[in-house]
mmCIF file of N, CA, C and O in Angstrom:
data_model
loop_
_atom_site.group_PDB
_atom_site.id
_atom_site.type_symbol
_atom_site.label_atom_id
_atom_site.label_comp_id
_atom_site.label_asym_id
_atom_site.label_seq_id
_atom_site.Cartn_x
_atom_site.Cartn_y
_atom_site.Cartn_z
ATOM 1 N N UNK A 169 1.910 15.483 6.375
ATOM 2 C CA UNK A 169 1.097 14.866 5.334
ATOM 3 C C UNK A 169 1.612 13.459 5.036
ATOM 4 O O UNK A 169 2.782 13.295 4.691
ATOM 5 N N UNK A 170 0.559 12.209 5.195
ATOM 6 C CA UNK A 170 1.309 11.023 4.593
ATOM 7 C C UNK A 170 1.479 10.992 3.257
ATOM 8 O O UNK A 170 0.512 11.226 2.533
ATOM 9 N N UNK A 171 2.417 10.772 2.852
ATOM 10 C CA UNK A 171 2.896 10.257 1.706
ATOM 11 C C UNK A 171 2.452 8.931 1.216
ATOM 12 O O UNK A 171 2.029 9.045 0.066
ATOM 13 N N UNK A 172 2.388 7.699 1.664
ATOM 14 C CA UNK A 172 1.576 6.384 1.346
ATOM 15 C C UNK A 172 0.365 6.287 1.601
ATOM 16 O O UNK A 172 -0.218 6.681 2.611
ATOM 17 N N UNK A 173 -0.217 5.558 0.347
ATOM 18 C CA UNK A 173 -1.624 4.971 0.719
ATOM 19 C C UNK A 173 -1.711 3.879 0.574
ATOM 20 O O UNK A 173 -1.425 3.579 -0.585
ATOM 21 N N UNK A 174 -2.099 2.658 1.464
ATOM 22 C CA UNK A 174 -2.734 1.253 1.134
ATOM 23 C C UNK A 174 -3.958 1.258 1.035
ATOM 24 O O UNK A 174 -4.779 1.601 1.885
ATOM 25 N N UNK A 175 -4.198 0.723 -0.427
ATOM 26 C CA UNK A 175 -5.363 0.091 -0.328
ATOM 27 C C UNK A 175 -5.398 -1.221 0.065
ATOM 28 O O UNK A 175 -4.395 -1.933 0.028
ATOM 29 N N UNK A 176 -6.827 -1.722 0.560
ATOM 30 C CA UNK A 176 -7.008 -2.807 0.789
ATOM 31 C C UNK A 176 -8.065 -3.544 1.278
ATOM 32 O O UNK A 176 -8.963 -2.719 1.114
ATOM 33 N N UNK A 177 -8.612 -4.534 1.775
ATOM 34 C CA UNK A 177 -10.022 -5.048 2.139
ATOM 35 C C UNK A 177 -9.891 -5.692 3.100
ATOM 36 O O UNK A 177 -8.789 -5.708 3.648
ATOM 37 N N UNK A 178 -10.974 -6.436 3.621
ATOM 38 C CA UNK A 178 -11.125 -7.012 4.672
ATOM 39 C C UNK A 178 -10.993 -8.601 4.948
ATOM 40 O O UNK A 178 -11.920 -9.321 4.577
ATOM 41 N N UNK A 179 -10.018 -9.092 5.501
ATOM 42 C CA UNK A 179 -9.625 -10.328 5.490
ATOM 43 C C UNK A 179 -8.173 -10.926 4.529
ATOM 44 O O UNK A 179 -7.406 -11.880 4.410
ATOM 45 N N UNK A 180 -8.370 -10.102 4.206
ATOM 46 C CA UNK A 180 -6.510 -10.128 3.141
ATOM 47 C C UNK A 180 -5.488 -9.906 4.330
ATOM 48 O O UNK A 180 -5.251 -8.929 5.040
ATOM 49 N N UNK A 181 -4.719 -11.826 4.248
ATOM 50 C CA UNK A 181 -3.578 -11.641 4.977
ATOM 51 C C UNK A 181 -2.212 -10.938 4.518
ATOM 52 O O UNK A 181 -1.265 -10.700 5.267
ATOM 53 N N UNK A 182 -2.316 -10.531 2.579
ATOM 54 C CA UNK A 182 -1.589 -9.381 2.141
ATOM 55 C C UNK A 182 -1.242 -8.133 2.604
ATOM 56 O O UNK A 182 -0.145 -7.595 2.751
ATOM 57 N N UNK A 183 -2.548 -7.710 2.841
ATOM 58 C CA UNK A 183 -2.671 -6.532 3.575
ATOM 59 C C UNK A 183 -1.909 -6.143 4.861
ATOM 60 O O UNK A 183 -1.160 -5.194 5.095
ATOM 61 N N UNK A 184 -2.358 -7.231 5.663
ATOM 62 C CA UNK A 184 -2.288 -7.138 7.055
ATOM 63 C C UNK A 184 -0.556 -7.280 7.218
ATOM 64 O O UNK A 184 0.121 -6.659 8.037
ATOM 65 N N UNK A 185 0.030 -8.434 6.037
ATOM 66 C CA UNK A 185 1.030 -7.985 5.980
ATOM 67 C C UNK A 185 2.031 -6.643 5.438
ATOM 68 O O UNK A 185 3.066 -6.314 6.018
ATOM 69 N N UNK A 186 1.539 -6.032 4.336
ATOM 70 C CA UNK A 186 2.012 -5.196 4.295
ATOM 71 C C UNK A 186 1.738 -3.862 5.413
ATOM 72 O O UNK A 186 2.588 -3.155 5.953
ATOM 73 N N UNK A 187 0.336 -3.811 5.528
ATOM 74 C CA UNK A 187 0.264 -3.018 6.624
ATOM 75 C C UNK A 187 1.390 -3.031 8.056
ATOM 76 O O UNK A 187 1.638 -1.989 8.662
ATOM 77 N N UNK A 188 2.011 -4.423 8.462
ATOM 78 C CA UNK A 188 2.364 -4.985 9.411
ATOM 79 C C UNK A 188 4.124 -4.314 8.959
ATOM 80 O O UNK A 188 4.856 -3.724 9.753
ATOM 81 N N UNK A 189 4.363 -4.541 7.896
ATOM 82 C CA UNK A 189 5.615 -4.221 7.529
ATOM 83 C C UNK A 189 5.670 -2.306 7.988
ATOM 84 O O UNK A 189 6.163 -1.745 8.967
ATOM 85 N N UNK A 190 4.952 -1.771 6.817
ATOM 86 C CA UNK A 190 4.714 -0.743 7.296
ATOM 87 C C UNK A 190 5.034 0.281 8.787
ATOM 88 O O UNK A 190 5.704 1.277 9.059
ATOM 89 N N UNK A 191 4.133 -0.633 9.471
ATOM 90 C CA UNK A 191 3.884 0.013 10.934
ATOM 91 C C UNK A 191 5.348 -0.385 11.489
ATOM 92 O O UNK A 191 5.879 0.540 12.103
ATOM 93 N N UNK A 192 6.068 -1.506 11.406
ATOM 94 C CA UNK A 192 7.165 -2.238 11.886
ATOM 95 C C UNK A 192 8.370 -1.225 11.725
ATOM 96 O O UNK A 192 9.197 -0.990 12.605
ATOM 97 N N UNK A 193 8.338 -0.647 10.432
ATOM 98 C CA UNK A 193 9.575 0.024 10.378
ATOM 99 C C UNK A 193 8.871 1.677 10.178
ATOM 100 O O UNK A 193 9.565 2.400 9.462
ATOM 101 N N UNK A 194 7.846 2.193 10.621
ATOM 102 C CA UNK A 194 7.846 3.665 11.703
ATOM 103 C C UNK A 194 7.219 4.538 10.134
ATOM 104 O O UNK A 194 7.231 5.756 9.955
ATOM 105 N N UNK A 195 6.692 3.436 9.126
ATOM 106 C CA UNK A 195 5.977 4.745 8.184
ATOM 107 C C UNK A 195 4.718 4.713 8.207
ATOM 108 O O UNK A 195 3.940 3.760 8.164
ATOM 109 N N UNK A 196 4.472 6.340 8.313
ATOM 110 C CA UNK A 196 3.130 6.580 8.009
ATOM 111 C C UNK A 196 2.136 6.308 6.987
ATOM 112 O O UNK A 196 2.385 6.498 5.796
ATOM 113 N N UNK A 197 1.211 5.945 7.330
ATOM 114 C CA UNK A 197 0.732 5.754 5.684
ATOM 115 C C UNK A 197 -1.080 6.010 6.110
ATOM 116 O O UNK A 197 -1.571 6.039 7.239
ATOM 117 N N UNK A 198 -1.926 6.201 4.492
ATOM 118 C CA UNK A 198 -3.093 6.006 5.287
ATOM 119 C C UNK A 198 -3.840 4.915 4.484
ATOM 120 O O UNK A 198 -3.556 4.824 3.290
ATOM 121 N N UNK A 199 -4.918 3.937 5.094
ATOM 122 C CA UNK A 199 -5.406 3.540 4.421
ATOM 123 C C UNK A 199 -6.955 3.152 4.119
ATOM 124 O O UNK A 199 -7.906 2.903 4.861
ATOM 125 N N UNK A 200 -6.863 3.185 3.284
ATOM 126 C CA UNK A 200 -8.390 2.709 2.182
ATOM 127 C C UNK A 200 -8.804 1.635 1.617
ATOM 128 O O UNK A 200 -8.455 1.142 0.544
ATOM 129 N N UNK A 201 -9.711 1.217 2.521
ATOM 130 C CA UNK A 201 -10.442 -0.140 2.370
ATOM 131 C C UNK A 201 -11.488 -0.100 1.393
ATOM 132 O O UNK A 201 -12.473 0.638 1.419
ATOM 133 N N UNK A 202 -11.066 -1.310 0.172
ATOM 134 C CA UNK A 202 -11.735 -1.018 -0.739
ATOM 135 C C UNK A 202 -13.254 -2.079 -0.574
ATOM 136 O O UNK A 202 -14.108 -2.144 -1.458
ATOM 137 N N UNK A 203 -13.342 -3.091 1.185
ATOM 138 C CA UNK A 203 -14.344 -3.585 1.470
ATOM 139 C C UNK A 203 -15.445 -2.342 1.731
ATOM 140 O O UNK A 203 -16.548 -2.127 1.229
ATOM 141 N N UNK A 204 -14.585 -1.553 2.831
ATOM 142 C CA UNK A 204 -15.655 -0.414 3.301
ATOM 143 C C UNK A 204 -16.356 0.803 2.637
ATOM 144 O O UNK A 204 -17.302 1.547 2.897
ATOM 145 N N UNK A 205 -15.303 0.620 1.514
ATOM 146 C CA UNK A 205 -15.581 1.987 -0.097
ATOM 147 C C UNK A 205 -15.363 1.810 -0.921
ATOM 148 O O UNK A 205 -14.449 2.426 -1.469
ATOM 149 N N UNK A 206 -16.230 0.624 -1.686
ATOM 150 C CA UNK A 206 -16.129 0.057 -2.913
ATOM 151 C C UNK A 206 -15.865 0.965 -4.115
ATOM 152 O O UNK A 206 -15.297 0.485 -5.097
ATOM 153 N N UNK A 207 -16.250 2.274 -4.097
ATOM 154 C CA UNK A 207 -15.925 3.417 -4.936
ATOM 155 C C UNK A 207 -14.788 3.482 -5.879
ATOM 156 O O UNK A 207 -14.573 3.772 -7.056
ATOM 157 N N UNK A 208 -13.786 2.838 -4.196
ATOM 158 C CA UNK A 208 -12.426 3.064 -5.086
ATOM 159 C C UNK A 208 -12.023 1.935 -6.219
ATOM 160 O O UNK A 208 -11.142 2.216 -7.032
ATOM 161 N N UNK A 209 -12.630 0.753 -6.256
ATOM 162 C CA UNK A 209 -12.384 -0.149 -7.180
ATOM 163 C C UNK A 209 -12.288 -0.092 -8.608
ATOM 164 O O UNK A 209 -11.597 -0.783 -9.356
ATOM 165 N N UNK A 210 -13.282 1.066 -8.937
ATOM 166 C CA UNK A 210 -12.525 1.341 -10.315
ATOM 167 C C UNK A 210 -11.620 2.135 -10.620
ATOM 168 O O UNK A 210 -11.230 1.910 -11.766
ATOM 169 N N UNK A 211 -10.887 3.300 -9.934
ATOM 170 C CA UNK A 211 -9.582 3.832 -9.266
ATOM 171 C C UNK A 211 -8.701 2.803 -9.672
ATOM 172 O O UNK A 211 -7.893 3.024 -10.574
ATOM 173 N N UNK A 212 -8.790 1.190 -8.847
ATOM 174 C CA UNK A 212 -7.453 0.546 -8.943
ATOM 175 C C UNK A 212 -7.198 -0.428 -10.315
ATOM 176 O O UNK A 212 -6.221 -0.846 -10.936
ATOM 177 N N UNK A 213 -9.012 -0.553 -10.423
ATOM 178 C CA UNK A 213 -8.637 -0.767 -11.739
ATOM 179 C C UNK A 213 -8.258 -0.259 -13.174
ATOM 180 O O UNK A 213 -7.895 -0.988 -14.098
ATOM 181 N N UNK A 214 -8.360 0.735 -13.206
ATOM 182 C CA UNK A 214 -8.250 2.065 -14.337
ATOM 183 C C UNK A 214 -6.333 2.397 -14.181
ATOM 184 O O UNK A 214 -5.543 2.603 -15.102
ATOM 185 N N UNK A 215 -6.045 2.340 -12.614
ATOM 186 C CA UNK A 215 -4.503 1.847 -12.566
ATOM 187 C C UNK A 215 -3.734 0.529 -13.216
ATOM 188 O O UNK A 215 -2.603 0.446 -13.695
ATOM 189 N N UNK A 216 -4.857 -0.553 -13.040
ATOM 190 C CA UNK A 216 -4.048 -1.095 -14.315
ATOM 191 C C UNK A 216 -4.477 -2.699 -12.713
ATOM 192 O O UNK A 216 -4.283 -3.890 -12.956
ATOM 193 N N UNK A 217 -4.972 -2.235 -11.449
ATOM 194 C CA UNK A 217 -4.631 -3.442 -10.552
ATOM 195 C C UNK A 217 -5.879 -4.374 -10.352
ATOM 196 O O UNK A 217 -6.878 -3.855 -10.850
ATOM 197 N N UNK A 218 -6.130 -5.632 -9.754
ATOM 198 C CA UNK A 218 -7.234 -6.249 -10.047
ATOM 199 C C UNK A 218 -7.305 -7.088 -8.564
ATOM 200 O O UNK A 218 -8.345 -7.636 -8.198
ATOM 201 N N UNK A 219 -5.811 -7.113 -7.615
ATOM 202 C CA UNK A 219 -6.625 -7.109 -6.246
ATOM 203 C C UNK A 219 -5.424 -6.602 -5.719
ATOM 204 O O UNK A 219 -4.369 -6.338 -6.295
ATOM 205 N N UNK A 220 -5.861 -6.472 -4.102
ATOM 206 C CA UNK A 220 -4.930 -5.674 -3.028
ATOM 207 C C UNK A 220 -4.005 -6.592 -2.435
ATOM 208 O O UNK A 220 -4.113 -7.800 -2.645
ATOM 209 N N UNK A 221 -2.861 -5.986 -1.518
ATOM 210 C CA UNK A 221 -2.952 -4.510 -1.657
ATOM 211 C C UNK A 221 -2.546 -3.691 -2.472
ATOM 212 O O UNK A 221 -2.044 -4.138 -3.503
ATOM 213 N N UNK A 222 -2.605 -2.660 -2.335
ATOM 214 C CA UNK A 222 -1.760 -1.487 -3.735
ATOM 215 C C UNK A 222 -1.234 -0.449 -2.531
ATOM 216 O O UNK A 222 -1.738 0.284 -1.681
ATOM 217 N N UNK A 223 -0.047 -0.805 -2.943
ATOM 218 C CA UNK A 223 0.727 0.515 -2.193
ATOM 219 C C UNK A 223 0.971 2.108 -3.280
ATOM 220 O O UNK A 223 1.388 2.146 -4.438
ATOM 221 N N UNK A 224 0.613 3.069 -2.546
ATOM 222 C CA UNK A 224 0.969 4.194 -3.324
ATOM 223 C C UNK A 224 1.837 5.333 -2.953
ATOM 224 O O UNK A 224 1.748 6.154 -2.040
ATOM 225 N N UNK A 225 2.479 5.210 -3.658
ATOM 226 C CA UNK A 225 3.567 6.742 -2.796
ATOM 227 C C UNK A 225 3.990 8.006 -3.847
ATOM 228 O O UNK A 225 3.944 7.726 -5.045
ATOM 229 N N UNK A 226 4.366 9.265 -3.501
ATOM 230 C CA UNK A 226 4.897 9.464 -3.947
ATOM 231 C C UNK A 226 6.280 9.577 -4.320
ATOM 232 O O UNK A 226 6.702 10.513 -4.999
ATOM 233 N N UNK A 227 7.020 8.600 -3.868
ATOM 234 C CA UNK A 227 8.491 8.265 -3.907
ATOM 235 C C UNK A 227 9.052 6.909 -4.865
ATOM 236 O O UNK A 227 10.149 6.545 -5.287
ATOM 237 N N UNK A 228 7.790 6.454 -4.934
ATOM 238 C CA UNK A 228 8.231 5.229 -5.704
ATOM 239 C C UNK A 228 6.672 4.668 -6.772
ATOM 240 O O UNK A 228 5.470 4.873 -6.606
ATOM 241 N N UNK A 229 7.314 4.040 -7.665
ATOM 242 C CA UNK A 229 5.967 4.054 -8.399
ATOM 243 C C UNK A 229 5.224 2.679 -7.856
ATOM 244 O O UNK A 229 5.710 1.758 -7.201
ATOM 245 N N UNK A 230 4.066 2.832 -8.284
ATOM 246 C CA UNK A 230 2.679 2.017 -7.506
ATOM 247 C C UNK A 230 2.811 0.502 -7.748
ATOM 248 O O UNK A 230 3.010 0.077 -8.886
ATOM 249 N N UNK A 231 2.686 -0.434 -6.531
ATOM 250 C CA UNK A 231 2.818 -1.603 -6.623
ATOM 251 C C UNK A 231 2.208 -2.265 -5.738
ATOM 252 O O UNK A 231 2.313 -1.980 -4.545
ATOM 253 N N UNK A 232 1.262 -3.542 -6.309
ATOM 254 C CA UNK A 232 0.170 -4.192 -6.017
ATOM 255 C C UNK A 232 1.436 -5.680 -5.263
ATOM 256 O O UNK A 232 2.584 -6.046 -5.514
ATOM 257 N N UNK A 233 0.318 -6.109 -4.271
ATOM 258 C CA UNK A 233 0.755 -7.335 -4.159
ATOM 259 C C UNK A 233 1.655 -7.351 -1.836
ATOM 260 O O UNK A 233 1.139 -6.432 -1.199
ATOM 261 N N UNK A 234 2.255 -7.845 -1.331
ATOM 262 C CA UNK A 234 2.677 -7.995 -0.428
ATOM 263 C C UNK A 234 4.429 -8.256 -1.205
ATOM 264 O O UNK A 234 4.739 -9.314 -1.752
ATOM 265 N N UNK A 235 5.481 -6.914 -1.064
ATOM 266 C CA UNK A 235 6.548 -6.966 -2.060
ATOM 267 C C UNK A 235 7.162 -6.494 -0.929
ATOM 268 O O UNK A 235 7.357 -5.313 -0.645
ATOM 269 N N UNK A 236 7.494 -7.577 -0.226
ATOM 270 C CA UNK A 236 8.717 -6.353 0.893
ATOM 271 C C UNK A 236 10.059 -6.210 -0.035
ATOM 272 O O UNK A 236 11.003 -6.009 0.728
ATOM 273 N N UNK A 237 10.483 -6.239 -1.365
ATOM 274 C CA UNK A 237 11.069 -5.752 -1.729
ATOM 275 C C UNK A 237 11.304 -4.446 -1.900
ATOM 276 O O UNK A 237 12.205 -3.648 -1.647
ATOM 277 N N UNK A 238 9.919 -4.448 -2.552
ATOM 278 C CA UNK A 238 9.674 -2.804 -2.906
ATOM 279 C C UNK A 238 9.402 -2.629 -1.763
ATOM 280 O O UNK A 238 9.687 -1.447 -1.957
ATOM 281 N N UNK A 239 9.138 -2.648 -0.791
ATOM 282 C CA UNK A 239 8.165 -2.237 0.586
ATOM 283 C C UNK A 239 9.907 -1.437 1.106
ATOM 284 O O UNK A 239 10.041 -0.274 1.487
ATOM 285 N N UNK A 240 10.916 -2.369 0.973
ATOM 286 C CA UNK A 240 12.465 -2.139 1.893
ATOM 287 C C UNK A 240 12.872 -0.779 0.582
ATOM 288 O O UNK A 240 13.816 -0.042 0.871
ATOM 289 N N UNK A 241 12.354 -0.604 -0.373
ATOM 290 C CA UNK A 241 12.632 0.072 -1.000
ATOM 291 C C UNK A 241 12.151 1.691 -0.552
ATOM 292 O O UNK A 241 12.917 2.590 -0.206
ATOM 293 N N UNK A 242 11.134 1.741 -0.633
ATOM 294 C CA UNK A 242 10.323 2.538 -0.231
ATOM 295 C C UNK A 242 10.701 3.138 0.920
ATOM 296 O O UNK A 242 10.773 4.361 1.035
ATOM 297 N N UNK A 243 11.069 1.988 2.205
ATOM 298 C CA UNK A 243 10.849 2.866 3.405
ATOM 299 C C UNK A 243 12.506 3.358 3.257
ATOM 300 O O UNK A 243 12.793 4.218 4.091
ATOM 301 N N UNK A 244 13.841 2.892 2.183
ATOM 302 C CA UNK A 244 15.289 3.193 1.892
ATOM 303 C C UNK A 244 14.613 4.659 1.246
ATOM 304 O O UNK A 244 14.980 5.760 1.657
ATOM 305 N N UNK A 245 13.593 4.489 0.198
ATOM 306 C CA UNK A 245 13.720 6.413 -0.477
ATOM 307 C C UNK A 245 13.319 7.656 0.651
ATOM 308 O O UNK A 245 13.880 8.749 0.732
ATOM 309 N N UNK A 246 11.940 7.055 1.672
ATOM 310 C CA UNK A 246 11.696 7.985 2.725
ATOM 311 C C UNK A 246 12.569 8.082 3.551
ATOM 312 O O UNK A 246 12.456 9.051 4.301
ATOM 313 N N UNK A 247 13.620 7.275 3.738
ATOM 314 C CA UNK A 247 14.294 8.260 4.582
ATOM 315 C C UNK A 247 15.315 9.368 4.220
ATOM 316 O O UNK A 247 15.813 10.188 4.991
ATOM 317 N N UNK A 248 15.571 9.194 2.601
ATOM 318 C CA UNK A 248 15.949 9.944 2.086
ATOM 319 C C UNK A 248 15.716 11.060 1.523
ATOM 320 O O UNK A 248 16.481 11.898 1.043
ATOM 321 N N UNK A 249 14.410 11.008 1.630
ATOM 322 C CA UNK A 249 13.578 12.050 0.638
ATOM 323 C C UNK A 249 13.270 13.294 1.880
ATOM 324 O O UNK A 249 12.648 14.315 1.589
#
């Protein structure tokens, strides 16, 4: 089961970076384009976010934006978890 979700849209070099980080260091994740399923937009906004990406896990709490901080964080709790 993945544990991460990105959201995100189409043409965001955010994305592509976090996605890019992601794939780089071997985590799974799945993601949801909020170009292709606008649905979810009030989802991220009712979270409190107003653009992508939004990373979600259950290991670490939810954070918008391209943060390889948190991103090095994240993939430090999965390998622990």
């Amino acid at each position: 089961m993945k544990q991460i979700t990105v959201y995100t849209k189409n043409n965001c070099i955010q994305c592509k970076m976090t996605k890019r980080f992601l794939t780089e260091h071997n985590v799974d994740f799945t993601e949801k384009n909020t170009s292709e399923n606008p649905d979810l937009i009030p989802y991220l906004k009712d979270q409190g976010f107003q653009a992508v990406p939004v990373v979600e896990s259950k290991v670490l709490d939810t954070f918008g934006g391209f943060r390889p901080d948190q991103l090095k964080r994240l993939v430090e709790q999965l390998a622990t978890a």
